[in-house]
CSV table of C-alpha atoms in Angstrom, one decimal:
chain,number,residue,atom,x,y,z
A,136,UNK,CA,-137.8,183.7,-126.8
A,137,UNK,CA,-141.3,184.5,-125.6
A,138,UNK,CA,-140.4,183.3,-122.1
A,139,UNK,CA,-137.0,185.2,-122.2
A,140,UNK,CA,-138.3,188.6,-123.4
A,141,UNK,CA,-141.3,188.1,-121.1
A,142,UNK,CA,-139.1,187.7,-118.1
A,143,UNK,CA,-137.1,190.7,-119.0
A,144,UNK,CA,-140.1,193.0,-119.6
A,145,UNK,CA,-141.6,191.9,-116.4
A,146,UNK,CA,-138.4,192.8,-114.5
A,147,UNK,CA,-138.5,196.4,-116.0
A,148,UNK,CA,-136.4,196.3,-119.0
A,149,UNK,CA,-137.9,199.0,-121.1
A,150,UNK,CA,-136.5,197.8,-124.4
A,151,UNK,CA,-138.0,194.2,-124.0
A,152,UNK,CA,-141.8,194.9,-124.0
A,153,UNK,CA,-142.1,195.1,-127.8
A,154,UNK,CA,-140.1,191.9,-128.7
A,155,UNK,CA,-142.1,190.3,-125.8
A,156,UNK,CA,-145.4,191.0,-127.4
A,157,UNK,CA,-144.2,189.9,-130.7
A,158,UNK,CA,-142.6,186.7,-129.6
A,159,UNK,CA,-145.5,185.8,-127.2
A,160,UNK,CA,-148.1,186.3,-130.2
A,161,UNK,CA,-146.1,184.0,-132.4
A,162,UNK,CA,-145.9,181.3,-129.3
A,163,UNK,CA,-149.6,181.7,-128.9
A,164,UNK,CA,-150.2,181.1,-132.6
A,165,UNK,CA,-147.9,177.8,-132.7
A,166,UNK,CA,-149.6,176.5,-129.5
A,167,UNK,CA,-152.9,176.8,-131.1
A,168,UNK,CA,-151.8,175.4,-134.0
A,169,UNK,CA,-151.0,172.1,-132.0
A,170,UNK,CA,-154.3,172.3,-130.1
A,171,UNK,CA,-152.6,173.6,-126.8
A,172,UNK,CA,-155.3,176.3,-126.3
A,173,UNK,CA,-154.6,176.8,-122.7
A,174,UNK,CA,-151.0,177.6,-123.5
A,175,UNK,CA,-152.2,180.0,-126.3
A,176,UNK,CA,-154.2,181.8,-123.6
A,177,UNK,CA,-151.2,182.0,-121.3
A,178,UNK,CA,-149.0,183.4,-124.0
A,179,UNK,CA,-151.4,186.2,-125.2
A,180,UNK,CA,-152.1,187.1,-121.4
A,181,UNK,CA,-148.4,187.7,-121.0
A,182,UNK,CA,-148.4,189.5,-124.2
A,183,UNK,CA,-151.1,191.9,-123.0
A,184,UNK,CA,-149.2,192.5,-119.7
A,185,UNK,CA,-146.1,193.3,-121.6
A,186,UNK,CA,-148.0,195.6,-123.9
A,187,UNK,CA,-149.3,197.6,-121.0
A,188,UNK,CA,-145.7,198.1,-119.8
A,189,UNK,CA,-145.3,199.9,-123.1
A,190,UNK,CA,-148.2,202.2,-122.7
A,191,UNK,CA,-149.7,201.4,-125.9
A,192,UNK,CA,-152.1,203.4,-128.3
A,193,UNK,CA,-155.7,202.3,-127.5
A,194,UNK,CA,-156.1,200.6,-131.1
A,195,UNK,CA,-152.9,198.5,-130.5
A,196,UNK,CA,-154.3,197.2,-127.1
A,197,UNK,CA,-157.8,196.6,-128.5
A,198,UNK,CA,-156.4,194.6,-131.2
A,199,UNK,CA,-154.4,192.2,-128.7
A,200,UNK,CA,-157.6,192.3,-126.6
A,201,UNK,CA,-159.8,190.6,-129.3
A,202,UNK,CA,-157.0,188.1,-129.6
A,203,UNK,CA,-157.1,187.3,-125.9
A,204,UNK,CA,-160.8,186.8,-126.3
A,205,UNK,CA,-160.6,184.6,-129.1
A,206,UNK,CA,-158.2,182.4,-127.3
A,207,UNK,CA,-160.1,182.1,-124.2
A,208,UNK,CA,-163.1,180.9,-126.2
A,209,UNK,CA,-161.2,178.3,-128.0
A,210,UNK,CA,-159.7,177.1,-124.6
A,211,UNK,CA,-163.1,176.8,-123.2
A,212,UNK,CA,-162.7,179.6,-120.7
A,213,UNK,CA,-166.2,181.1,-121.7
A,214,UNK,CA,-166.9,183.3,-118.8
A,215,UNK,CA,-163.5,184.9,-119.1
A,216,UNK,CA,-164.0,185.2,-122.9
A,217,UNK,CA,-167.1,186.8,-122.7
A,218,UNK,CA,-166.0,189.3,-120.1
A,219,UNK,CA,-162.9,190.2,-122.6
A,220,UNK,CA,-165.2,190.6,-125.3
A,221,UNK,CA,-167.3,192.9,-123.4
A,222,UNK,CA,-164.2,195.0,-122.5
A,223,UNK,CA,-162.9,195.1,-125.9
A,224,UNK,CA,-166.4,196.4,-127.2
A,225,UNK,CA,-166.3,199.4,-124.7
A,226,UNK,CA,-163.1,200.2,-126.1
A,227,UNK,CA,-164.1,200.1,-129.6
A,228,UNK,CA,-167.1,202.2,-128.9
A,229,UNK,CA,-165.0,204.8,-127.4
A,230,UNK,CA,-162.8,204.9,-130.4
A,231,UNK,CA,-166.0,204.8,-132.7
A,232,UNK,CA,-164.4,201.8,-134.3
A,233,UNK,CA,-167.4,200.1,-135.8
A,234,UNK,CA,-165.6,197.1,-137.2
A,235,UNK,CA,-164.0,196.2,-134.0
A,236,UNK,CA,-167.4,196.9,-132.2
A,237,UNK,CA,-168.7,194.3,-134.5
A,238,UNK,CA,-165.8,191.8,-134.0
A,239,UNK,CA,-166.2,191.9,-130.3
A,240,UNK,CA,-170.0,191.4,-130.4
A,241,UNK,CA,-169.7,188.5,-133.0
A,242,UNK,CA,-167.2,186.9,-130.5
A,243,UNK,CA,-169.4,187.3,-127.8
A,244,UNK,CA,-172.3,185.6,-130.0
A,245,UNK,CA,-170.0,182.8,-130.6
A,246,UNK,CA,-169.1,182.3,-126.9
A,247,UNK,CA,-172.9,181.3,-126.8
A,248,UNK,CA,-175.9,181.5,-124.4
A,249,UNK,CA,-178.7,179.1,-123.2
A,250,UNK,CA,-181.4,178.5,-125.7
A,251,UNK,CA,-184.8,180.1,-125.0
A,252,UNK,CA,-186.0,183.6,-123.6
A,253,UNK,CA,-183.8,185.4,-121.3
A,254,UNK,CA,-182.7,189.0,-120.6
A,255,UNK,CA,-178.9,188.0,-121.4
A,256,UNK,CA,-180.4,187.0,-125.1
A,257,UNK,CA,-182.4,190.3,-125.6
A,258,UNK,CA,-179.3,192.1,-124.5
A,259,UNK,CA,-177.2,190.2,-127.0
A,260,UNK,CA,-179.7,191.1,-130.0
A,261,UNK,CA,-179.6,194.8,-128.9
A,262,UNK,CA,-175.8,194.7,-129.1
A,263,UNK,CA,-175.8,193.2,-132.5
A,264,UNK,CA,-178.3,195.5,-133.6
A,265,UNK,CA,-176.1,198.5,-132.4
A,266,UNK,CA,-173.2,196.9,-134.2
A,267,UNK,CA,-175.1,196.6,-137.3
A,268,UNK,CA,-176.1,200.3,-137.2
A,269,UNK,CA,-172.5,201.5,-136.5
A,270,UNK,CA,-171.4,199.5,-139.6
A,271,UNK,CA,-174.0,200.8,-141.7
A,272,UNK,CA,-173.6,197.8,-144.3
A,273,UNK,CA,-169.9,198.4,-144.6
A,274,UNK,CA,-167.7,196.3,-144.9
A,275,UNK,CA,-170.3,194.1,-146.5
A,276,UNK,CA,-168.6,190.9,-145.2
A,277,UNK,CA,-168.3,192.0,-141.7
A,278,UNK,CA,-172.0,193.4,-141.8
A,279,UNK,CA,-173.3,189.8,-143.1
A,280,UNK,CA,-171.5,188.2,-140.2
A,281,UNK,CA,-173.3,190.5,-137.7
A,282,UNK,CA,-176.7,189.9,-139.5
A,283,UNK,CA,-176.3,186.2,-139.4
A,284,UNK,CA,-175.5,186.2,-135.5
A,285,UNK,CA,-178.5,188.5,-135.1
A,286,UNK,CA,-180.7,186.1,-137.1
A,287,UNK,CA,-179.6,182.9,-134.8
A,288,UNK,CA,-180.0,184.9,-131.7
A,289,UNK,CA,-183.5,186.1,-132.5
A,290,UNK,CA,-184.3,182.5,-133.7
A,291,UNK,CA,-183.2,180.7,-130.7
A,292,UNK,CA,-184.9,183.0,-128.2
A,293,UNK,CA,-188.1,180.8,-128.8
A,294,UNK,CA,-190.3,184.0,-128.6
A,295,UNK,CA,-192.6,184.1,-131.6
A,296,UNK,CA,-192.2,187.7,-131.9
A,297,UNK,CA,-188.5,187.5,-132.1
A,298,UNK,CA,-188.4,184.4,-134.4
A,299,UNK,CA,-190.7,186.1,-136.9
A,300,UNK,CA,-188.0,188.6,-137.5
A,301,UNK,CA,-185.1,185.9,-137.7
A,302,UNK,CA,-185.9,184.7,-141.5
A,303,UNK,CA,-185.7,188.1,-143.2
A,304,UNK,CA,-182.4,189.0,-141.1
A,305,UNK,CA,-180.8,185.7,-142.2
A,306,UNK,CA,-181.8,186.3,-145.9
A,307,UNK,CA,-180.3,189.8,-145.7
A,308,UNK,CA,-177.2,188.5,-144.3
A,309,UNK,CA,-177.0,186.0,-147.4
A,310,UNK,CA,-177.5,188.9,-149.7
A,311,UNK,CA,-174.8,191.0,-148.2
A,312,UNK,CA,-172.3,188.0,-147.9
A,313,UNK,CA,-172.8,186.9,-151.4
A,314,UNK,CA,-172.4,190.5,-152.7
A,315,UNK,CA,-169.1,190.7,-150.9
A,316,UNK,CA,-167.7,187.4,-152.4
A,317,UNK,CA,-166.3,186.7,-148.9
A,318,UNK,CA,-166.4,182.9,-148.5
A,319,UNK,CA,-166.4,183.0,-144.6
A,320,UNK,CA,-169.2,185.6,-144.4
A,321,UNK,CA,-171.1,183.6,-147.0
A,322,UNK,CA,-170.6,180.3,-144.9
A,323,UNK,CA,-171.8,182.2,-141.9
A,324,UNK,CA,-175.0,183.5,-143.5
A,325,UNK,CA,-175.9,180.3,-144.9
A,326,UNK,CA,-175.7,178.4,-141.6
A,327,UNK,CA,-177.8,181.2,-140.1
A,328,UNK,CA,-180.5,180.5,-142.9
A,329,UNK,CA,-180.3,176.8,-142.4
A,330,UNK,CA,-180.7,177.5,-138.5
A,331,UNK,CA,-183.8,179.7,-139.1
A,332,UNK,CA,-185.4,177.0,-141.4
A,333,UNK,CA,-185.0,174.3,-138.4
A,334,UNK,CA,-188.7,173.4,-138.2
A,335,UNK,CA,-190.1,169.9,-138.1
A,336,UNK,CA,-190.6,168.5,-141.6
A,337,UNK,CA,-188.2,170.9,-143.2
A,338,UNK,CA,-185.5,168.6,-143.7
A,339,UNK,CA,-185.4,168.7,-147.3
A,340,UNK,CA,-185.3,172.7,-147.3
A,341,UNK,CA,-182.2,172.6,-145.1
A,342,UNK,CA,-180.6,170.0,-147.2
A,343,UNK,CA,-180.8,172.6,-150.1
A,344,UNK,CA,-179.3,175.4,-148.0
A,345,UNK,CA,-176.3,172.9,-147.0
A,346,UNK,CA,-176.0,172.1,-150.9
A,347,UNK,CA,-175.8,175.9,-151.4
A,348,UNK,CA,-173.2,175.9,-148.6
A,349,UNK,CA,-171.1,173.3,-150.2
A,350,UNK,CA,-171.3,175.1,-153.7
A,351,UNK,CA,-170.4,178.4,-152.2
A,352,UNK,CA,-167.3,177.1,-150.4
A,353,UNK,CA,-166.1,174.4,-152.8
A,354,UNK,CA,-162.5,173.7,-152.3
A,355,UNK,CA,-162.5,175.7,-149.0
A,356,UNK,CA,-164.7,173.1,-147.1
A,357,UNK,CA,-162.1,170.7,-145.7
A,358,UNK,CA,-161.8,172.1,-142.2
A,359,UNK,CA,-164.1,172.8,-139.4
A,360,UNK,CA,-166.9,174.2,-142.0
A,361,UNK,CA,-166.8,170.8,-143.9
A,362,UNK,CA,-167.1,168.9,-140.6
A,363,UNK,CA,-170.2,171.1,-139.4
A,364,UNK,CA,-171.8,170.9,-142.7
A,365,UNK,CA,-171.4,167.1,-142.4
A,366,UNK,CA,-173.3,167.2,-138.8
A,367,UNK,CA,-176.0,169.4,-140.1
A,368,UNK,CA,-176.6,167.2,-143.1
A,369,UNK,CA,-176.6,164.1,-141.0
A,370,UNK,CA,-179.2,165.5,-138.7
A,371,UNK,CA,-181.5,166.4,-141.6
A,372,UNK,CA,-181.1,163.0,-142.8
A,373,UNK,CA,-181.9,161.4,-139.6
A,374,UNK,CA,-185.1,163.4,-139.5
A,375,UNK,CA,-185.9,162.4,-143.0
A,376,UNK,CA,-185.6,158.6,-141.8
A,377,UNK,CA,-182.4,158.2,-143.9
A,378,UNK,CA,-180.2,155.3,-142.2
A,379,UNK,CA,-177.2,156.9,-143.9
A,380,UNK,CA,-177.3,159.6,-141.4
A,381,UNK,CA,-175.8,157.3,-138.9
A,382,UNK,CA,-172.7,156.7,-140.8
A,383,UNK,CA,-172.4,160.5,-141.5
A,384,UNK,CA,-172.6,161.2,-137.7
A,385,UNK,CA,-170.1,158.6,-136.7
A,386,UNK,CA,-167.7,160.1,-139.6
A,387,UNK,CA,-168.3,163.6,-138.1
A,388,UNK,CA,-167.6,162.3,-134.5
A,389,UNK,CA,-164.3,160.3,-135.4
A,390,UNK,CA,-163.2,163.6,-137.4
A,391,UNK,CA,-163.9,166.4,-135.0
A,392,UNK,CA,-162.7,164.2,-132.0
A,393,UNK,CA,-159.1,164.7,-133.2
A,394,UNK,CA,-159.3,168.5,-132.7
A,395,UNK,CA,-159.1,168.3,-129.1
A,396,UNK,CA,-160.7,171.5,-128.0
A,397,UNK,CA,-163.5,171.3,-125.4
A,398,UNK,CA,-166.4,172.0,-127.8
A,399,UNK,CA,-165.3,169.3,-130.0
A,400,UNK,CA,-165.3,166.8,-127.3
A,401,UNK,CA,-168.6,168.1,-126.1
A,402,UNK,CA,-169.9,167.4,-129.7
A,403,UNK,CA,-168.4,164.0,-129.8
A,404,UNK,CA,-169.9,162.9,-126.6
A,405,UNK,CA,-173.5,164.4,-127.1
A,406,UNK,CA,-173.7,163.2,-130.7
A,407,UNK,CA,-172.8,159.6,-129.9
A,408,UNK,CA,-174.9,159.7,-126.7
A,409,UNK,CA,-177.9,160.8,-128.9
A,410,UNK,CA,-177.4,157.9,-131.3
A,411,UNK,CA,-177.4,155.6,-128.5
A,412,UNK,CA,-180.7,156.9,-127.1
A,413,UNK,CA,-182.2,156.6,-130.6
């Protein structure tokens, strides 16, 4: 259906663009559910082309633009994803849509940048700060995710002045998230708190944060979050000299290796290589 309505829309059938968009989105969701991330990107790109033929209102196009950016990031098309998030942010600012400004900037943060001081990292911190100001703390769950991303961005700059700001920002993110009752936001905030406490000799403190994360997301921890928590716990145990860490790392690698996306494949190879080096 996505293929047929997409072809009709591209051929100029004025009535076809709306079902073309709907079915392309459904096909993209199905593809992503089967780890066919490149296929999901292709479907959503066709959806965006069909939507443009219908001369959509700006909010509708913005929503689809963010979907395209998310799909490109999942597929490992990081440069394209970053460019799409930036485009989405510009549109959201023009609409004075603080929520989607925040979503675009959080997405840009998730694309990732090299650790250490850089103009790009400083620029990302500025974008996150602006997003936080536009939200004004509401909705609290989204504000918490912005603050969590900002804390990580500041901490991984490795600039003493920036790093000193990271812990209070992460703690504020945890307060906002816990107040909102949103499990995803709470997880993001606690992960940021874990990151800013990642100093030599602080393995036990990080394990305490991970215990809080496990309690806060009890029953919701079976997917990617559970795997990430397992990896972080393994790394803390390794730092503490606990040989059980190696079992945890291998269990993590076996599980995440089945996901099939580029980031997961990188995680498996890099973690197993690190174990071999040790």
